[in-house]
Amino acid sequence: MESLGHAIVSKCESISDVDRLLELRLEVVNLAPNNTVKSKTLSNLAGAYHSRYKITLAIEDLTKSLDTIREALKLLPTRDRTKGQLLANLGRCLEERFELRRDWSDLDSAIAAFNDAAEAEGTEESLKSFFHHEVSMALFVRYEVTGAEDDFNAAVKAGNDCLAMSNKGSVDYADAMANLASLHHERFDRTKDLADINRAIKLRKEALNHSAGSSFFQGQYLKELGQALRDRFEVTASRADMLEALERFSKCLDRTETPPTSRISAAVQAGRLANSSTSVRKGYEFFARATRLLSIASPKAASRSDQQLALSKCRSVGSDAAALCISCGEPYEAALKLLELGRGVMIHALLDVRSDVTELEKAHPDLAKRFKIARETCDAPPSPQRQMSIIKEVATRFNPYKELDQVISLIREKENFGNFLSGLSVAEMKSLASAGPIVYVNASEFGSDAFIVSQQSVQHCRLHGLKFEDLNNNERKFTEALKKDSMSRRRETNSTMKEVLGWLWDVVVDPILKLLGFSNTPQAEDIWPTVFWVIVGKLSLFPFHAAGYQDSPGQCTMDRVISSYAPTIRALKHAREKAEKIDSIQGRPEELMLAAMENTPKRKPLPYVALESDKVSHALPKSVKQTILKTPKKDELVSKIQQATMVHFACHGEVDPIEPFSSNFLLEDWEANPFSVADMTSLKLEQARFAYLSACHAASNGAHNLLDESIHMAGACLLAGFPTVIGTLWHVSDRYCASIAERVYRSMVTENGAIDYRKAASGLHFAVRDLRASGTPLIIWTPFVNFGV
């Protein structure tokens, strides 16, 4: 039975797998005699509880793991060789619980457990060295919070014990030195005592020398040495330290064996140091190199969680690079390309495997066929119940991506295909401005700029009034007002919104529209210009279409232009190509799928959903086939989406601030089988034309460390194949959704009864203007936005 438990461990990826494992291991514990054998079975049971904790993050599972380890320890003889490892496992679980509860007794107990592990009889010397390392690190955590000198001294002693037990010249020896260096660096940060940073630098250099045989660790040690030298320079102003810090950062950046996130971190730190100490140009060059590494920092073969984690560590890199590019006097086009490289890294990876290959098929049909096979394998959605080991899963997913990269390299060697999937040229960007100018807006601590792409040129608008500190302050103010909004606070919410949107107009939108020549309100609906906004970083949290002074005619975005949004220019290109492909298909009947969730399990009813459904249904011509789902489940809905040309969601929407791909729309079975952003992204819809997302937060990315990835349901719909999407930036009142939706759909119906989804943005614009004119509060009408064409 225990061997069956080990077999389950090999594919333990879901809660059901873990629950089955727990059942088996509980049975084994009950059958085992009350001796060291039972201790081993209890240790395995503790591991199963810990596995469930890693999935559920339920503190009860972690506590059960702790209690079970303690039971196992009671049954072990004093000199048992496994006692040290079991004590170390207890220490790690206690550390994890400390991180969750911040109960200092857990950290104290963890330190005691690691100390006992290091002193346990019968433990191998190599393990004792590692346990001393665990003691040192746990004491370091406590020292970081308390600043207690006793903790620092004890951490150093444990670190030295670890060093003494490690083989000189080994990776472990170098790692022990690096950990000691971290301790002294941390104390320097507190006290600014040069003796500590001098000691840290000496240890870092020794660690570097002892890690000469390990390419992987060398890059990390180079970066950490650069940080120590930079910090000493900031106190002593030693030019030699500054130059050596830049040299160490640069060497880390040059090491292809070093993880990309470490290389990017080294480049960013070097860029900041160079920008403030030597030259802006040198700083720009480091930031530009960091930006070009972003695509490999988030490799296609990695899981979404790993991609998100990697990119969250690299936020604002492209934004800062573009700002410094302008400060150096480089061409505007160069800055624009850096912004495209720095935004939507995950989106562009998906587009790589969904791009049109018509021209490639004409010129090189064999390569096109090989490329299509590789990308179809890469783009296959993950199986809901994988029956393979983790190792096999990694190998299976990695090999197709390796093949895809090889094929792309071969294609780029061919004439006229040198830029295949390597980003848009400036000429391609200009060609996309046929329906209206594309405006990229960027704010960085190094400067704020707008880049205006028209069919004729790329213009630059320096936003002198947009200060980074003001942006942060207004973002906090705006976000807090939205979070606290209620009927009793509505007056205060609208007051804050008016203030912030007035600021946004003065420092960003008005200067841009004036440069474009959009200074007055158009007199007829059919001559309104459209601006396609691509907004970077924290600026993307603001409704640019609602910027301005709503009580002063002509002094707001909505009185001058129609607004549409796009995650990147390349994503807009994807939508335009999809739209053109649809236009070329004659005779395709229109079909609407409408999900109308008036009542949702464990959520408040949406009493106006029925009215919205009725108004949308009657706004469309009878030639449009309509499927209305009043209590849809996920599987049924996904099936209907793949048949429809238009989809309309009238339901609850929820945003996940930690895992934005898990943000979802709440259907009948949302608790057991949620319909998430990841689910929508995985779809490839050939017939899709228009998506209307009448749900809260449909165009909102709750993960503020991933704002430039545009991970939300509206963005997912664009990737799935809808060229036009209407969504919402925050919570919406279903009372007003019906009238807005009706106006949008009526605006799309042509005189001959056809559907022109390109008029959706215009229909939304005038529907919202009407709502504004009726005196409806700002927070009600501002969240509605159009994405795509």
PDB file of N, CA and C in Angstrom, residues 8 13 15 40 46 49 93 102 150-151 159 228 243 248 373 461 465 481 484 494 503 558 618 663:
ATOM      1  N   ILE A   8       1.224   7.445  -6.383  1.00  0.00           N
ATOM      2  CA  ILE A   8       0.316   8.601  -6.465  1.00  0.00           C
ATOM      3  C   ILE A   8       1.094   9.901  -6.350  1.00  0.00           C
ATOM      4  N   GLU A  13      -1.059  16.194  -8.508  1.00  0.00           N
ATOM      5  CA  GLU A  13      -1.163  17.558  -9.002  1.00  0.00           C
ATOM      6  C   GLU A  13      -2.507  18.206  -8.698  1.00  0.00           C
ATOM      7  N   ILE A  15      -6.215  18.302  -5.969  1.00  0.00           N
ATOM      8  CA  ILE A  15      -6.667  18.055  -4.611  1.00  0.00           C
ATOM      9  C   ILE A  15      -7.186  16.636  -4.464  1.00  0.00           C
ATOM     10  N   LYS A  40       8.167   6.363  10.546  1.00  0.00           N
ATOM     11  CA  LYS A  40       8.370   6.625   9.121  1.00  0.00           C
ATOM     12  C   LYS A  40       7.038   6.866   8.413  1.00  0.00           C
ATOM     13  N   ALA A  46       2.763  13.222   7.180  1.00  0.00           N
ATOM     14  CA  ALA A  46       3.012  14.661   7.319  1.00  0.00           C
ATOM     15  C   ALA A  46       3.314  15.293   5.962  1.00  0.00           C
ATOM     16  N   TYR A  49       0.021  15.801   4.146  1.00  0.00           N
ATOM     17  CA  TYR A  49      -0.679  17.000   4.630  1.00  0.00           C
ATOM     18  C   TYR A  49      -0.028  18.266   4.061  1.00  0.00           C
ATOM     19  N   CYS A  93       8.296  23.781   8.300  1.00  0.00           N
ATOM     20  CA  CYS A  93       6.846  23.971   8.437  1.00  0.00           C
ATOM     21  C   CYS A  93       6.532  25.116   9.400  1.00  0.00           C
ATOM     22  N   ARG A 102       2.521  35.289  11.338  1.00  0.00           N
ATOM     23  CA  ARG A 102       3.432  36.237  11.986  1.00  0.00           C
ATOM     24  C   ARG A 102       3.417  36.045  13.498  1.00  0.00           C
ATOM     25  N   ASP A 150      21.995  40.067  19.370  1.00  0.00           N
ATOM     26  CA  ASP A 150      22.186  38.659  19.720  1.00  0.00           C
ATOM     27  C   ASP A 150      21.802  37.750  18.557  1.00  0.00           C
ATOM     28  N   ASP A 151      20.707  38.100  17.856  1.00  0.00           N
ATOM     29  CA  ASP A 151      20.293  37.306  16.693  1.00  0.00           C
ATOM     30  C   ASP A 151      21.340  37.381  15.587  1.00  0.00           C
ATOM     31  N   GLY A 159      26.402  30.525  10.616  1.00  0.00           N
ATOM     32  CA  GLY A 159      26.953  30.611   9.266  1.00  0.00           C
ATOM     33  C   GLY A 159      28.396  30.152   9.216  1.00  0.00           C
ATOM     34  N   ALA A 228      26.723  45.313  -3.319  1.00  0.00           N
ATOM     35  CA  ALA A 228      27.511  45.723  -2.150  1.00  0.00           C
ATOM     36  C   ALA A 228      28.439  46.885  -2.491  1.00  0.00           C
ATOM     37  N   LEU A 243      32.649  52.278 -10.368  1.00  0.00           N
ATOM     38  CA  LEU A 243      33.059  51.664 -11.628  1.00  0.00           C
ATOM     39  C   LEU A 243      33.129  50.143 -11.516  1.00  0.00           C
ATOM     40  N   ARG A 248      30.803  44.635 -12.391  1.00  0.00           N
ATOM     41  CA  ARG A 248      30.247  43.373 -11.881  1.00  0.00           C
ATOM     42  C   ARG A 248      28.825  43.160 -12.401  1.00  0.00           C
ATOM     43  N   ILE A 373       2.779  22.844 -37.249  1.00  0.00           N
ATOM     44  CA  ILE A 373       2.723  21.658 -36.391  1.00  0.00           C
ATOM     45  C   ILE A 373       3.271  21.984 -34.999  1.00  0.00           C
ATOM     46  N   CYS A 461       5.222  63.641 -27.769  1.00  0.00           N
ATOM     47  CA  CYS A 461       4.692  64.726 -26.937  1.00  0.00           C
ATOM     48  C   CYS A 461       5.260  64.558 -25.531  1.00  0.00           C
ATOM     49  N   GLY A 465       4.051  68.054 -17.445  1.00  0.00           N
ATOM     50  CA  GLY A 465       3.251  68.184 -16.225  1.00  0.00           C
ATOM     51  C   GLY A 465       2.995  66.878 -15.497  1.00  0.00           C
ATOM     52  N   ALA A 481     -10.690  55.409  -3.476  1.00  0.00           N
ATOM     53  CA  ALA A 481     -12.066  55.898  -3.612  1.00  0.00           C
ATOM     54  C   ALA A 481     -12.965  54.818  -4.203  1.00  0.00           C
ATOM     55  N   LYS A 484     -13.658  52.025  -1.539  1.00  0.00           N
ATOM     56  CA  LYS A 484     -14.513  52.422  -0.425  1.00  0.00           C
ATOM     57  C   LYS A 484     -15.901  52.854  -0.862  1.00  0.00           C
ATOM     58  N   ASN A 494     -17.417  60.581  -5.987  1.00  0.00           N
ATOM     59  CA  ASN A 494     -17.481  61.401  -7.198  1.00  0.00           C
ATOM     60  C   ASN A 494     -16.605  62.643  -7.089  1.00  0.00           C
ATOM     61  N   TRP A 503      -7.082  66.336 -13.151  1.00  0.00           N
ATOM     62  CA  TRP A 503      -5.604  66.269 -13.206  1.00  0.00           C
ATOM     63  C   TRP A 503      -5.148  65.495 -14.438  1.00  0.00           C
ATOM     64  N   MET A 558     -14.393  62.823 -23.811  1.00  0.00           N
ATOM     65  CA  MET A 558     -15.632  62.381 -24.462  1.00  0.00           C
ATOM     66  C   MET A 558     -16.297  63.463 -25.292  1.00  0.00           C
ATOM     67  N   HIS A 618     -34.142  42.262 -28.502  1.00  0.00           N
ATOM     68  CA  HIS A 618     -35.017  43.031 -29.395  1.00  0.00           C
ATOM     69  C   HIS A 618     -34.255  44.061 -30.222  1.00  0.00           C
ATOM     70  N   SER A 663      -9.018  35.130 -12.600  1.00  0.00           N
ATOM     71  CA  SER A 663     -10.184  36.007 -12.575  1.00  0.00           C
ATOM     72  C   SER A 663     -11.267  35.356 -13.428  1.00  0.00           C
TER      73      SER A 663
END
